[in-house]
mmCIF file of C-alpha atoms in Angstrom:
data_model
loop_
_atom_site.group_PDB
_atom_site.id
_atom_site.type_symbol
_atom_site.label_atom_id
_atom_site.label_comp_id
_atom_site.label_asym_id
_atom_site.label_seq_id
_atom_site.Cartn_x
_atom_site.Cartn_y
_atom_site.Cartn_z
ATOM 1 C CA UNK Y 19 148.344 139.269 156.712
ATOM 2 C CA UNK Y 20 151.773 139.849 158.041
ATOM 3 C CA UNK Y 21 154.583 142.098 156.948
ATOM 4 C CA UNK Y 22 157.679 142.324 158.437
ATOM 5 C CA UNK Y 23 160.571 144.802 157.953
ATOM 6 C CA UNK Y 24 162.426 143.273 155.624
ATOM 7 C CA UNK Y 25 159.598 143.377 152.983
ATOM 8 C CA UNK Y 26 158.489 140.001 152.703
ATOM 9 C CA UNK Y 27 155.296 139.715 152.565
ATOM 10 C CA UNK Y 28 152.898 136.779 153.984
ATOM 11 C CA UNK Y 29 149.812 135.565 154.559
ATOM 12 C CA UNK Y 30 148.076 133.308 157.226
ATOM 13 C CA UNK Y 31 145.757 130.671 156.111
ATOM 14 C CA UNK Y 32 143.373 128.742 158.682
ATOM 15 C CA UNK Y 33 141.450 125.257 157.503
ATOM 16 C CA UNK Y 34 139.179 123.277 159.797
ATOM 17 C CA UNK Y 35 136.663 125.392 162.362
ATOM 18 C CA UNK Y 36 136.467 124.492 165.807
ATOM 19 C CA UNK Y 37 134.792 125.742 168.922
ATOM 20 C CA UNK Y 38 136.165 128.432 170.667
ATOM 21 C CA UNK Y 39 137.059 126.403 173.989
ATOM 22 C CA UNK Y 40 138.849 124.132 171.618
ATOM 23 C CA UNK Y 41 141.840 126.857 171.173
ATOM 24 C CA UNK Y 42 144.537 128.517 173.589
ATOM 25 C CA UNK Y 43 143.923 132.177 174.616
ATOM 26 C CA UNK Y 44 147.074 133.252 172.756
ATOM 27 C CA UNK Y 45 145.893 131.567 169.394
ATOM 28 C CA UNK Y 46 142.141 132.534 170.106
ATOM 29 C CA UNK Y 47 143.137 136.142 170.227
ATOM 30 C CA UNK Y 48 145.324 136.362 167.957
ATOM 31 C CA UNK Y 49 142.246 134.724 165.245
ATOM 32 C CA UNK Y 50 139.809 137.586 166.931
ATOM 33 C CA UNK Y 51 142.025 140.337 166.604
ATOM 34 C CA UNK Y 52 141.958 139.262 162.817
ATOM 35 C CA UNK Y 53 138.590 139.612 163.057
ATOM 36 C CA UNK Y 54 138.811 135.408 161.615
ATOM 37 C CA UNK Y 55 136.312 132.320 163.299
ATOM 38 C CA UNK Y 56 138.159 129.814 165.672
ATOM 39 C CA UNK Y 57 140.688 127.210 163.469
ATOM 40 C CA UNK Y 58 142.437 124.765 164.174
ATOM 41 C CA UNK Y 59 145.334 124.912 161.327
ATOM 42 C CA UNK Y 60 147.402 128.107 160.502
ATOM 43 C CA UNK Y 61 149.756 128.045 158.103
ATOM 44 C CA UNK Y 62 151.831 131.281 156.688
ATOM 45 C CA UNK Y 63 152.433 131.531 152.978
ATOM 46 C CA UNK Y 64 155.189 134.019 151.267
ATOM 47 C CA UNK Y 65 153.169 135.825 148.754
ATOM 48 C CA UNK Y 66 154.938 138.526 146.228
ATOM 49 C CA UNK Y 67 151.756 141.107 146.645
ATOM 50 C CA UNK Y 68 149.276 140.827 149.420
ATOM 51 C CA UNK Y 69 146.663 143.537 148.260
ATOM 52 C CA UNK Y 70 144.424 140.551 145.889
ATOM 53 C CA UNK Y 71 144.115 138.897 149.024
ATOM 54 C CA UNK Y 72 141.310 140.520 151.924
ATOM 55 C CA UNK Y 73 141.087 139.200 155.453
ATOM 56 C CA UNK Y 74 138.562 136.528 155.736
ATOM 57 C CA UNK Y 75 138.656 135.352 152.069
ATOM 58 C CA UNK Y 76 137.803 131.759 151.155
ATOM 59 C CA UNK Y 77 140.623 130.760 149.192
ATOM 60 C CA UNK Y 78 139.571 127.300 146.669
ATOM 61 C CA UNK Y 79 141.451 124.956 144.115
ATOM 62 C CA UNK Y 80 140.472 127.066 141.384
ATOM 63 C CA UNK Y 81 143.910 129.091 141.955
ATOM 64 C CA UNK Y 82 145.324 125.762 140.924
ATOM 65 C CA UNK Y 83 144.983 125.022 136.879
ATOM 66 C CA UNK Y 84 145.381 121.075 134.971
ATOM 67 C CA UNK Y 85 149.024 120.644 133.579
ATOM 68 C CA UNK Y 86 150.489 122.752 136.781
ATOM 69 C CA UNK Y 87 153.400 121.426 138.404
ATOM 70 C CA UNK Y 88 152.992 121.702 142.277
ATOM 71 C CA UNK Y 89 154.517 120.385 145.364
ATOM 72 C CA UNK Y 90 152.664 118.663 148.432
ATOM 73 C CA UNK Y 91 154.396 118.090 151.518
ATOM 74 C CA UNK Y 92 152.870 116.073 154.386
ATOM 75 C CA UNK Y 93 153.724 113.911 157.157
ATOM 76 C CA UNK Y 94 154.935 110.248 156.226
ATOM 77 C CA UNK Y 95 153.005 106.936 157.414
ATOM 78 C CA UNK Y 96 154.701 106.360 160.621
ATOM 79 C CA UNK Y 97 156.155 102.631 160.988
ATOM 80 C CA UNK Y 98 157.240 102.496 164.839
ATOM 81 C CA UNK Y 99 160.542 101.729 165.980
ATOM 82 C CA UNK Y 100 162.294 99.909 162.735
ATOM 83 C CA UNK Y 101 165.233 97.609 162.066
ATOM 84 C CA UNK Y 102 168.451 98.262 159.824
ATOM 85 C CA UNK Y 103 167.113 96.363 157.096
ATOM 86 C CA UNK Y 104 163.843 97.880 156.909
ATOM 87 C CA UNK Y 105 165.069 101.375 157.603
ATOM 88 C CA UNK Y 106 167.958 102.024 155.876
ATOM 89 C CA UNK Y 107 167.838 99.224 153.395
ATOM 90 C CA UNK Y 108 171.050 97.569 154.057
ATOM 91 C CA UNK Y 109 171.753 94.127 153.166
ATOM 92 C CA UNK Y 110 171.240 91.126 155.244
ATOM 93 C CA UNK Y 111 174.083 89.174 156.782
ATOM 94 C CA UNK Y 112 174.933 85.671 155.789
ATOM 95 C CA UNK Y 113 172.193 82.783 156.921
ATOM 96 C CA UNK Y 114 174.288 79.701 156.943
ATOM 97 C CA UNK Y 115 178.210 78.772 157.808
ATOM 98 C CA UNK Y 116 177.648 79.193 161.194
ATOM 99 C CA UNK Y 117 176.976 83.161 160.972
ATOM 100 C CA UNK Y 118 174.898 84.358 163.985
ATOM 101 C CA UNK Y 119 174.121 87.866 162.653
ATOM 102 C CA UNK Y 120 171.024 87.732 160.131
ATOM 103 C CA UNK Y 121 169.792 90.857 160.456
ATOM 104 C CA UNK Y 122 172.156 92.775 162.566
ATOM 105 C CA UNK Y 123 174.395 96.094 161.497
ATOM 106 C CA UNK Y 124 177.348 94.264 161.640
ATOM 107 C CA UNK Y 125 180.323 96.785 162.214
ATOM 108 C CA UNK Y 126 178.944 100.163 163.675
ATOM 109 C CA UNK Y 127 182.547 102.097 164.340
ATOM 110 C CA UNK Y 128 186.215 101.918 163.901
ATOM 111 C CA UNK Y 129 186.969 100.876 167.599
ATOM 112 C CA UNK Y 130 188.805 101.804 170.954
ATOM 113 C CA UNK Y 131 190.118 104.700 169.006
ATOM 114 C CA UNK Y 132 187.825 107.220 168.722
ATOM 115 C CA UNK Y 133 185.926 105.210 171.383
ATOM 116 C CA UNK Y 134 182.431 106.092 170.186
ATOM 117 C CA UNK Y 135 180.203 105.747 166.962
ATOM 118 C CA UNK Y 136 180.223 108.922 165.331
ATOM 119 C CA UNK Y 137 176.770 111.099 165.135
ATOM 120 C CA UNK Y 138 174.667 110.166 161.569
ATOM 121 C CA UNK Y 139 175.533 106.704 161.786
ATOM 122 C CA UNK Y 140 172.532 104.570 160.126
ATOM 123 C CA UNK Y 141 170.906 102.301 163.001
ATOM 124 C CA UNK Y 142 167.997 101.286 164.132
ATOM 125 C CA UNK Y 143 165.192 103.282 165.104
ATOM 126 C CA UNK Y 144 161.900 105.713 164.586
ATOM 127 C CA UNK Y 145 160.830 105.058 160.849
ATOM 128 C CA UNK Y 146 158.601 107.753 159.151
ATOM 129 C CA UNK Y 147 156.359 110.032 160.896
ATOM 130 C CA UNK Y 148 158.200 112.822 159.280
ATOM 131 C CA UNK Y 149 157.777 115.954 156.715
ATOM 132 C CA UNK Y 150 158.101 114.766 153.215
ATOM 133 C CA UNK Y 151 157.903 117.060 150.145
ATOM 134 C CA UNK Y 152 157.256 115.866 147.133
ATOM 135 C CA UNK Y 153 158.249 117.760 143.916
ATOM 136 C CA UNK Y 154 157.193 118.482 140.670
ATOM 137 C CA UNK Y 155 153.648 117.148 140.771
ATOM 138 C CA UNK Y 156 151.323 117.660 137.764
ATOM 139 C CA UNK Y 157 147.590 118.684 138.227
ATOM 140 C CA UNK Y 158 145.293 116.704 136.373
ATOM 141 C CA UNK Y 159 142.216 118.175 137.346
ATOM 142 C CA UNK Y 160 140.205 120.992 139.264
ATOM 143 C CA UNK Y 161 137.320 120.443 140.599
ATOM 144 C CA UNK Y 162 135.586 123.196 141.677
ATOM 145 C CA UNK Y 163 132.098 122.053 142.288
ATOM 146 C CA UNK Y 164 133.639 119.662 145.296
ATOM 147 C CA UNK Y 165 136.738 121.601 146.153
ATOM 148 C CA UNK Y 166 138.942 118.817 144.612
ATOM 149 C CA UNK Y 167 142.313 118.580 143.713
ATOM 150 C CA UNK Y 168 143.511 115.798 141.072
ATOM 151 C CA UNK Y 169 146.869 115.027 140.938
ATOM 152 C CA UNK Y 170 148.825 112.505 139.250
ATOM 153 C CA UNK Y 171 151.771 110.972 141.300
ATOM 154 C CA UNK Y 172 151.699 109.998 144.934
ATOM 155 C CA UNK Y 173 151.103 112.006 148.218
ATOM 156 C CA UNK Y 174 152.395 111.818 151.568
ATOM 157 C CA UNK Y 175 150.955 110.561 154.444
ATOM 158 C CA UNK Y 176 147.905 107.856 155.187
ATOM 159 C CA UNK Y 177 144.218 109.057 153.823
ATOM 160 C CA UNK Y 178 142.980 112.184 155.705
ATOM 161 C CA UNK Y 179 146.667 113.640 156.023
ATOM 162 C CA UNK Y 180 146.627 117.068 155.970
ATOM 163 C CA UNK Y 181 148.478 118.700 153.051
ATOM 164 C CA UNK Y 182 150.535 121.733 152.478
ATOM 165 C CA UNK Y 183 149.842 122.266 148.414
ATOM 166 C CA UNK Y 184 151.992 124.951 146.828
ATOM 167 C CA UNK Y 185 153.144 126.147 142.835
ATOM 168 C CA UNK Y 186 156.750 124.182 142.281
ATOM 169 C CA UNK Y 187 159.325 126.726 142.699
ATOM 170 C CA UNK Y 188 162.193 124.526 141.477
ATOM 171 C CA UNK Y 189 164.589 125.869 138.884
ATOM 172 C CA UNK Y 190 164.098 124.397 135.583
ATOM 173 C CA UNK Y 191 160.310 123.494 136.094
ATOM 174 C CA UNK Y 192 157.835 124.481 133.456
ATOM 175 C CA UNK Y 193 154.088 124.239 134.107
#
């Protein structure tokens, strides 16, 4: 539990133990100055009153209720080094009278003036891999008994991903 000076208040969650040799000095001490077992994962979550929470608690779904809207961010399914068309979804060029460039950019900048193609411009390149939120997810169910989470929509990342599962905080959203 963390508080800094300009009263926000936080706390640090771990998930998956590991050995001890499995961890950095820094992180190690910093998890035995806590007085917490050797993790893996630490995340930091803004909380509006730290006192319900003590250091070491197990924290399960059951804070999570059916019908509440959440949000789940993870990392996306990586695809490797994509194309235009698969990456940015632009159109393909023309396949007969004599054109050459079927999947290709065509134009990617105005020319000898400014001399270069400005930064943002869509090409080719790394395709997923990245942080993705997803909003305004509805629980279904809570299973306490397994520690499951049921949610209707879709998640993130390939199977095993791991998740950062939070209450929406989006204006307008009613749980």
């Amino acid at each position: 539990q963390v508080e800094q000076n300009d009263s926000h208040r936080f706390v640090q969650l771990g998930y998956k133990a590991v050995k001890e040799k499995a961890l950095n000095k820094p992180l190690l001490g910093h998890l035995t100055k806590a007085g917490a077992s050797p993790l893996r994962h630490l995340k930091e979550y803004r909380v509006p009153d730290t006192s319900e929470f003590e250091l070491g608690q197990e924290i399960k779904v059951d804070i999570f209720s059916p019908g509440q809207l959440i949000d789940i961010s993870g990392n996306s399914i990586g695809r490797g080094f994509a194309g235009y068309q698969k990456r940015h979804n632009f159109r393909r060029g023309q396949m007969t009278h004599g054109s050459k460039s079927h999947r290709l950019p065509g134009s990617t900048g105005p020319g000898t003036t400014p001399g270069r193609i400005f930064p943002g411009k869509k090409m080719a390149g790394r395709y997923g891999g990245k942080t993705v939120t997803v909003r305004k997810l509805t629980v279904v169910q809570v299973d306490t008994e397994r520690n499951v989470l049921l949610v209707r929509g879709s998640i993130p990342g390939k199977t095993g991903n791991l998740l950062n599962i939070r209450p929406t905080n989006t204006v307008g959203a009613t749980s």
